[in-house]
Amino acid sequence: MSNKIPLSFLDLAPVPTGKTIADGIAQTVEMAQQAEKVGLNRYWMAEHHNMAGIASAATSVLLSHIGSQTDRIRIGSGGIMLPNHAPLVVAEQFGTLQALYGDRIDLGLGRAPGTDGATFQALRREMHDAERFPQDVQELLYLLGDDTDNSPVQAFPGAKSNVPIWILGSSLFGATLAAHLGLPYVFASHFAPQMLSHAITAYREQFQPSVYLDKPYVMLAANLLLADDDATANYHFTSTQQSFVRLRRNERGQMPKPIEDMNTLWSPAEKMMVDSALSVSFIGSVETVQPKLAEFIAEYEPDELIVTANVYDQAARLHSLALVPQLNLFTLQSEAALA
């Protein structure tokens, strides 16, 4: 493995408290442009529904907007929750994106619905649709491939686009599926790290070379928030911590403002839950984060890292990306210094 690996960014298009969805989308564009300026490899968006603090529900639509406001960075889904959609519709959407933006498009697929049961039903789906995930992935590979000329149903756009498909997961299921299909694999260690080691080991050991990939390719997800000092970074990260507490309590709301002391908010049980879910987090100054992140990369040897910074303060998110080149851990497309 080389000393440096590519770095990408995963965004949920957060809508901060007191802001509109239009504000959240505008801030997302700023983040994508900053990621491109720094030299990151990909800018991915995640599909979530029925969440007031997340503006990326119509993922392919927002990706097209991001594509129109950037020039080089790869854009894609991290991911499209495939049980919510007919594979043909996804093929048409991402085939359209490929027609618009060429080979910049990635299609990451997840098996979870990305929402609650009532919303899943409102999407006109049924919970057992997730059981069809392996078949749906293979149907998508077919629809986006070169061999549908004689098929009675084809994706226009989509056919022959060969948009790269990635499997997302946080368990052995996705790892095994990605391995058997010979597809790249992304592990959701930024919020569900418990099976990290087992999943990537299973993926690498069971990988079968394919027309898509000749050897395993693992991308790991992490929370990354850099600041000029540790206290500032930890303060802004309380937005993320509060969001997880709200999820546990089934409370709705936009992205919360940071607070000085999380102990005034969470119970010991909630703190334990959040600390476990967010254990793959690198929060602090460059000097604090660099050795910890280097150790993580050395231990798991990812081929690429994708990071997220889902916090309230937009200036803090932009500044975090601006500090990334100082880590000296990543292969960046541009080493330009940023203000």
Tab-separated table of C-alpha atoms in Angstrom:
chain	number	residue	atom	x	y	z
A	1	MET	CA	0.000	0.000	0.000
A	2	SER	CA	1.265	3.480	-0.817
A	3	ASN	CA	1.883	5.952	1.956
A	4	LYS	CA	-1.032	8.133	0.839
A	5	ILE	CA	-4.586	7.255	-0.181
A	6	PRO	CA	-7.411	9.219	-1.872
A	7	LEU	CA	-9.802	11.151	0.343
A	8	SER	CA	-13.483	11.724	-0.401
A	9	PHE	CA	-16.378	13.493	1.313
A	10	LEU	CA	-19.852	12.237	2.274
A	11	ASP	CA	-22.528	14.880	2.790
A	12	LEU	CA	-26.058	14.670	4.154
A	13	ALA	CA	-26.905	18.228	3.043
A	14	PRO	CA	-27.564	19.276	6.650
A	15	VAL	CA	-30.185	21.959	7.262
A	16	PRO	CA	-29.055	23.950	10.322
A	17	THR	CA	-31.560	25.100	12.926
A	18	GLY	CA	-33.190	28.342	11.782
A	19	LYS	CA	-32.212	27.840	8.139
A	20	THR	CA	-34.320	26.845	5.144
A	21	ILE	CA	-33.832	23.825	2.920
A	22	ALA	CA	-32.644	26.237	0.226
A	23	ASP	CA	-30.010	27.465	2.681
A	24	GLY	CA	-28.916	23.914	3.373
A	25	ILE	CA	-28.598	23.162	-0.338
A	26	ALA	CA	-26.594	26.349	-0.929
A	27	GLN	CA	-24.226	25.328	1.860
A	28	THR	CA	-23.913	21.874	0.322
A	29	VAL	CA	-22.810	23.438	-2.961
A	30	GLU	CA	-20.198	25.431	-1.056
A	31	MET	CA	-18.900	22.241	0.523
A	32	ALA	CA	-18.686	20.458	-2.818
A	33	GLN	CA	-16.776	23.357	-4.314
A	34	GLN	CA	-14.435	23.421	-1.329
A	35	ALA	CA	-13.874	19.665	-1.605
A	36	GLU	CA	-13.010	20.074	-5.269
A	37	LYS	CA	-10.678	22.999	-4.545
A	38	VAL	CA	-8.817	21.034	-1.880
A	39	GLY	CA	-8.440	18.122	-4.296
A	40	LEU	CA	-10.725	15.477	-2.817
A	41	ASN	CA	-11.567	12.485	-5.000
A	42	ARG	CA	-15.348	12.131	-4.638
A	43	TYR	CA	-18.317	14.030	-3.258
A	44	TRP	CA	-21.107	11.666	-2.303
A	45	MET	CA	-24.589	12.287	-0.915
A	46	ALA	CA	-26.775	9.994	1.198
A	47	GLU	CA	-30.480	9.298	0.757
A	48	HIS	CA	-32.594	9.908	3.857
A	49	HIS	CA	-36.322	10.564	4.145
A	50	ASN	CA	-38.634	12.237	6.658
A	51	MET	CA	-35.759	14.076	8.369
A	52	ALA	CA	-36.096	17.840	8.730
A	53	GLY	CA	-32.366	18.328	9.131
A	54	ILE	CA	-31.339	16.537	5.922
A	55	ALA	CA	-31.980	17.916	2.421
A	56	SER	CA	-30.678	15.023	0.280
A	57	ALA	CA	-33.874	12.948	0.013
A	58	ALA	CA	-34.068	13.426	-3.773
A	59	THR	CA	-30.457	12.348	-4.084
A	60	SER	CA	-30.075	12.162	-7.852
A	61	VAL	CA	-31.695	15.585	-8.309
A	62	LEU	CA	-29.341	17.212	-5.826
A	63	LEU	CA	-26.356	15.397	-7.331
A	64	SER	CA	-27.178	16.940	-10.690
A	65	HIS	CA	-27.152	20.381	-9.091
A	66	ILE	CA	-23.787	19.634	-7.467
A	67	GLY	CA	-22.475	18.448	-10.810
A	68	SER	CA	-23.492	21.701	-12.473
A	69	GLN	CA	-21.657	23.722	-9.823
A	70	THR	CA	-18.383	21.740	-9.943
A	71	ASP	CA	-15.986	20.760	-12.702
A	72	ARG	CA	-13.809	17.752	-11.873
A	73	ILE	CA	-14.662	16.035	-8.613
A	74	ARG	CA	-16.476	12.714	-8.881
A	75	ILE	CA	-20.061	12.876	-7.601
A	76	GLY	CA	-22.250	10.038	-6.476
A	77	SER	CA	-24.518	8.401	-3.946
A	78	GLY	CA	-23.412	7.072	-0.610
A	79	GLY	CA	-25.906	5.755	-1.045
A	80	ILE	CA	-29.101	5.239	-2.896
A	81	MET	CA	-31.245	3.015	-0.678
A	82	LEU	CA	-32.194	0.478	-3.317
A	83	PRO	CA	-35.233	-1.063	-1.534
A	84	ASN	CA	-36.926	2.329	-1.981
A	85	HIS	CA	-36.694	2.214	-5.780
A	86	ALA	CA	-37.273	0.104	-8.845
A	87	PRO	CA	-33.848	-0.667	-10.378
A	88	LEU	CA	-35.020	0.651	-13.755
A	89	VAL	CA	-35.731	4.099	-12.269
A	90	VAL	CA	-32.298	4.218	-10.614
A	91	ALA	CA	-30.662	3.174	-13.888
A	92	GLU	CA	-32.481	5.958	-15.739
A	93	GLN	CA	-31.568	8.571	-13.123
A	94	PHE	CA	-27.873	7.702	-12.987
A	95	GLY	CA	-27.738	7.140	-16.709
A	96	THR	CA	-29.014	10.710	-17.035
A	97	LEU	CA	-26.334	11.931	-14.629
A	98	GLN	CA	-23.690	10.106	-16.674
A	99	ALA	CA	-25.009	11.695	-19.873
A	100	LEU	CA	-24.767	15.124	-18.233
A	101	TYR	CA	-21.468	14.774	-16.369
A	102	GLY	CA	-19.615	11.935	-18.073
A	103	ASP	CA	-17.379	9.605	-16.132
A	104	ARG	CA	-17.642	11.618	-12.905
A	105	ILE	CA	-20.614	9.563	-11.643
A	106	ASP	CA	-20.617	6.847	-8.949
A	107	LEU	CA	-23.599	4.802	-7.789
A	108	GLY	CA	-23.310	3.571	-4.216
A	109	LEU	CA	-26.123	1.272	-3.085
A	110	GLY	CA	-27.443	0.508	0.386
A	111	ARG	CA	-29.861	-2.165	1.599
A	112	ALA	CA	-31.484	-0.193	4.440
A	113	PRO	CA	-34.516	2.006	3.682
A	114	GLY	CA	-32.893	5.093	5.191
A	115	THR	CA	-36.045	6.009	7.075
A	116	ASP	CA	-38.792	4.712	9.368
A	117	GLY	CA	-41.413	2.086	8.585
A	118	ALA	CA	-44.270	4.524	7.986
A	119	THR	CA	-42.207	6.550	5.521
A	120	PHE	CA	-41.081	3.354	3.810
A	121	GLN	CA	-44.733	2.528	3.194
A	122	ALA	CA	-45.329	6.080	1.963
A	123	LEU	CA	-42.614	5.409	-0.618
A	124	ARG	CA	-44.928	2.608	-1.882
A	125	ARG	CA	-42.480	-0.073	-0.767
A	126	GLU	CA	-42.735	-3.049	1.587
A	127	MET	CA	-40.223	-4.062	4.237
A	128	HIS	CA	-39.483	-7.386	2.568
A	129	ASP	CA	-38.264	-5.489	-0.520
A	130	ALA	CA	-34.850	-5.368	1.175
A	131	GLU	CA	-34.669	-9.153	0.758
A	132	ARG	CA	-34.409	-8.603	-2.994
A	133	PHE	CA	-31.316	-6.440	-2.650
A	134	PRO	CA	-28.868	-8.924	-4.281
A	135	GLN	CA	-31.198	-9.471	-7.230
A	136	ASP	CA	-31.873	-5.748	-7.566
A	137	VAL	CA	-28.136	-4.988	-7.614
A	138	GLN	CA	-27.616	-7.516	-10.385
A	139	GLU	CA	-30.562	-6.090	-12.308
A	140	LEU	CA	-28.995	-2.631	-12.067
A	141	LEU	CA	-25.633	-3.932	-13.266
A	142	TYR	CA	-27.443	-5.441	-16.258
A	143	LEU	CA	-29.480	-2.321	-17.043
A	144	LEU	CA	-26.381	-0.094	-16.950
A	145	GLY	CA	-24.285	-2.545	-18.943
A	146	ASP	CA	-23.687	-3.348	-22.601
A	147	ASP	CA	-25.898	-6.403	-23.095
A	148	THR	CA	-29.483	-5.123	-23.083
A	149	ASP	CA	-29.875	-4.629	-26.855
A	150	ASN	CA	-32.324	-7.518	-27.164
A	151	SER	CA	-34.094	-6.928	-23.864
A	152	PRO	CA	-37.768	-5.921	-23.952
A	153	VAL	CA	-37.034	-3.373	-21.197
A	154	GLN	CA	-34.047	-1.076	-21.420
A	155	ALA	CA	-32.877	2.006	-19.541
A	156	PHE	CA	-32.792	5.121	-21.715
A	157	PRO	CA	-30.656	6.856	-20.500
A	158	GLY	CA	-28.601	4.231	-18.664
A	159	ALA	CA	-27.901	1.373	-21.065
A	160	LYS	CA	-24.179	1.062	-21.900
A	161	SER	CA	-23.305	3.857	-19.456
A	162	ASN	CA	-21.526	1.378	-17.149
A	163	VAL	CA	-21.844	3.733	-14.186
A	164	PRO	CA	-19.609	2.232	-11.451
A	165	ILE	CA	-21.629	0.522	-8.724
A	166	TRP	CA	-20.447	0.304	-5.119
A	167	ILE	CA	-21.943	-1.759	-2.302
A	168	LEU	CA	-22.404	0.046	1.017
A	169	GLY	CA	-22.805	-1.811	4.262
A	170	SER	CA	-22.154	-2.192	7.969
A	171	SER	CA	-22.390	-5.983	8.249
A	172	LEU	CA	-21.124	-9.177	6.691
A	173	PHE	CA	-24.089	-9.248	4.279
A	174	GLY	CA	-22.955	-6.327	2.136
A	175	ALA	CA	-19.313	-7.347	2.382
A	176	THR	CA	-20.069	-10.859	1.134
A	177	LEU	CA	-22.315	-9.603	-1.663
A	178	ALA	CA	-19.709	-7.094	-2.869
A	179	ALA	CA	-17.054	-9.810	-2.779
A	180	HIS	CA	-19.118	-12.314	-4.764
A	181	LEU	CA	-20.085	-9.748	-7.403
A	182	GLY	CA	-16.558	-8.348	-7.653
A	183	LEU	CA	-17.627	-4.812	-6.736
A	184	PRO	CA	-15.965	-2.136	-4.586
A	185	TYR	CA	-17.127	-2.015	-0.968
A	186	VAL	CA	-17.733	0.875	1.417
A	187	PHE	CA	-18.067	0.230	5.145
A	188	ALA	CA	-20.203	2.657	7.176
A	189	SER	CA	-17.764	2.916	10.066
A	190	HIS	CA	-18.718	6.570	10.632
A	191	PHE	CA	-21.886	5.508	12.479
A	192	ALA	CA	-21.868	1.680	12.729
A	193	PRO	CA	-18.278	0.540	13.331
A	194	GLN	CA	-18.948	-2.639	15.300
A	195	MET	CA	-18.363	-5.104	12.423
A	196	LEU	CA	-15.598	-3.129	10.706
A	197	SER	CA	-12.758	-5.614	11.007
A	198	HIS	CA	-14.902	-8.710	10.318
A	199	ALA	CA	-16.611	-7.172	7.294
A	200	ILE	CA	-13.538	-5.960	5.448
A	201	THR	CA	-11.705	-9.211	6.204
A	202	ALA	CA	-14.615	-11.211	4.769
A	203	TYR	CA	-14.736	-8.958	1.718
A	204	ARG	CA	-11.034	-9.276	0.995
A	205	GLU	CA	-10.898	-13.028	1.591
A	206	GLN	CA	-13.978	-13.846	-0.483
A	207	PHE	CA	-13.443	-11.339	-3.309
A	208	GLN	CA	-13.909	-12.739	-6.809
A	209	PRO	CA	-12.368	-10.757	-9.684
A	210	SER	CA	-14.932	-9.482	-12.171
A	211	VAL	CA	-15.304	-7.321	-15.249
A	212	TYR	CA	-15.805	-4.438	-12.825
A	213	LEU	CA	-12.793	-4.909	-10.566
A	214	ASP	CA	-9.745	-7.184	-10.601
A	215	LYS	CA	-8.899	-6.946	-6.897
A	216	PRO	CA	-10.667	-5.824	-3.702
A	217	TYR	CA	-11.214	-2.098	-3.188
A	218	VAL	CA	-12.242	-0.950	0.280
A	219	MET	CA	-13.366	2.555	1.184
A	220	LEU	CA	-13.915	3.262	4.877
A	221	ALA	CA	-16.083	6.060	6.263
A	222	ALA	CA	-15.120	8.249	9.224
A	223	ASN	CA	-16.123	11.457	10.944
A	224	LEU	CA	-13.470	14.126	10.451
A	225	LEU	CA	-13.638	17.639	11.860
A	226	LEU	CA	-10.451	19.680	11.929
A	227	ALA	CA	-10.083	23.041	13.647
A	228	ASP	CA	-7.324	25.326	14.853
A	229	ASP	CA	-7.526	23.740	18.307
A	230	ASP	CA	-9.097	20.686	19.921
A	231	ALA	CA	-11.622	22.628	22.004
A	232	THR	CA	-13.114	24.326	18.949
A	233	ALA	CA	-13.432	21.059	17.035
A	234	ASN	CA	-15.002	19.245	19.985
A	235	TYR	CA	-17.456	22.105	20.498
A	236	HIS	CA	-18.700	21.975	16.918
A	237	PHE	CA	-18.871	18.171	16.984
A	238	THR	CA	-21.539	18.368	19.695
A	239	SER	CA	-23.979	19.049	16.827
A	240	THR	CA	-23.344	15.515	15.557
A	241	GLN	CA	-23.566	14.055	19.044
A	242	GLN	CA	-26.866	15.811	19.693
A	243	SER	CA	-28.279	14.475	16.415
A	244	PHE	CA	-27.590	10.912	17.529
A	245	VAL	CA	-29.232	11.530	20.899
A	246	ARG	CA	-32.286	12.894	19.096
A	247	LEU	CA	-32.471	9.793	16.921
A	248	ARG	CA	-32.450	7.597	20.009
A	249	ARG	CA	-35.215	9.697	21.555
A	250	ASN	CA	-37.188	9.761	18.290
A	251	GLU	CA	-37.107	13.561	18.303
A	252	ARG	CA	-37.393	15.531	15.080
A	253	GLY	CA	-35.614	18.722	14.192
A	254	GLN	CA	-33.013	20.475	12.112
A	255	MET	CA	-29.264	20.227	12.694
A	256	PRO	CA	-28.792	21.475	16.282
A	257	LYS	CA	-26.492	24.271	17.332
A	258	PRO	CA	-23.370	23.192	19.246
A	259	ILE	CA	-23.383	23.344	23.033
A	260	GLU	CA	-20.608	23.742	25.587
A	261	ASP	CA	-21.301	20.613	27.643
A	262	MET	CA	-22.977	17.436	26.359
A	263	ASN	CA	-23.306	16.177	29.931
A	264	THR	CA	-26.154	18.631	30.399
A	265	LEU	CA	-28.040	16.858	27.625
A	266	TRP	CA	-27.407	13.136	27.490
A	267	SER	CA	-27.852	10.352	30.016
A	268	PRO	CA	-25.002	7.903	30.736
A	269	ALA	CA	-26.709	5.298	28.551
A	270	GLU	CA	-27.098	7.775	25.692
A	271	LYS	CA	-23.469	8.830	26.005
A	272	MET	CA	-22.389	5.195	25.786
A	273	MET	CA	-24.529	4.676	22.687
A	274	VAL	CA	-23.223	7.809	20.941
A	275	ASP	CA	-19.591	7.122	21.861
A	276	SER	CA	-19.906	3.621	20.418
A	277	ALA	CA	-21.632	4.744	17.212
A	278	LEU	CA	-19.144	7.574	16.647
A	279	SER	CA	-15.991	5.782	17.756
A	280	VAL	CA	-14.447	6.187	14.288
A	281	SER	CA	-14.182	9.953	14.617
A	282	PHE	CA	-11.155	12.192	14.285
A	283	ILE	CA	-11.900	15.496	15.933
A	284	GLY	CA	-9.369	18.197	16.796
A	285	SER	CA	-6.395	20.117	15.493
A	286	VAL	CA	-4.216	18.763	12.695
A	287	GLU	CA	-1.548	17.942	15.281
A	288	THR	CA	-4.016	15.925	17.360
A	289	VAL	CA	-5.776	14.157	14.528
A	290	GLN	CA	-2.859	13.232	12.277
A	291	PRO	CA	-1.277	10.448	14.396
A	292	LYS	CA	-4.661	8.932	15.279
A	293	LEU	CA	-5.803	8.929	11.671
A	294	ALA	CA	-2.468	7.538	10.491
A	295	GLU	CA	-2.817	4.694	13.000
A	296	PHE	CA	-6.349	3.933	11.790
A	297	ILE	CA	-5.209	3.837	8.159
A	298	ALA	CA	-2.242	1.618	9.017
A	299	GLU	CA	-4.441	-0.829	10.939
A	300	TYR	CA	-7.199	-1.303	8.349
A	301	GLU	CA	-5.325	-0.429	5.135
A	302	PRO	CA	-8.264	1.103	3.238
A	303	ASP	CA	-7.793	1.883	-0.429
A	304	GLU	CA	-9.664	5.151	0.131
A	305	LEU	CA	-11.206	7.083	3.003
A	306	ILE	CA	-14.501	8.963	2.850
A	307	VAL	CA	-15.191	11.424	5.646
A	308	THR	CA	-18.178	13.404	6.816
A	309	ALA	CA	-18.670	16.483	8.994
A	310	ASN	CA	-22.369	16.708	9.716
A	311	VAL	CA	-22.399	19.752	12.015
A	312	TYR	CA	-24.334	22.998	12.391
A	313	ASP	CA	-21.639	25.561	11.645
A	314	GLN	CA	-20.901	25.957	7.930
A	315	ALA	CA	-17.721	27.955	8.507
A	316	ALA	CA	-16.397	25.137	10.684
A	317	ARG	CA	-17.112	22.574	7.942
A	318	LEU	CA	-15.410	24.668	5.272
A	319	HIS	CA	-12.395	25.331	7.486
A	320	SER	CA	-12.091	21.632	8.296
A	321	LEU	CA	-11.725	20.812	4.606
A	322	ALA	CA	-9.273	23.672	4.161
A	323	LEU	CA	-7.005	22.085	6.770
A	324	VAL	CA	-7.012	18.624	5.138
A	325	PRO	CA	-3.839	19.175	3.055
A	326	GLN	CA	-1.909	19.765	6.278
A	327	LEU	CA	-2.598	16.181	7.370
A	328	ASN	CA	-0.189	14.931	4.690
A	329	LEU	CA	-1.948	11.560	4.612
A	330	PHE	CA	-3.897	11.756	1.381
A	331	THR	CA	-3.378	11.830	-2.362
A	332	LEU	CA	-5.054	15.092	-3.312
A	333	GLN	CA	-5.824	16.340	-6.810
A	334	SER	CA	-4.622	19.797	-5.811
A	335	GLU	CA	-2.333	20.930	-3.024
A	336	ALA	CA	-3.467	24.541	-3.377
A	337	ALA	CA	-3.347	26.502	-0.151
A	338	LEU	CA	-6.736	27.737	0.976
A	339	ALA	CA	-7.577	30.763	3.066
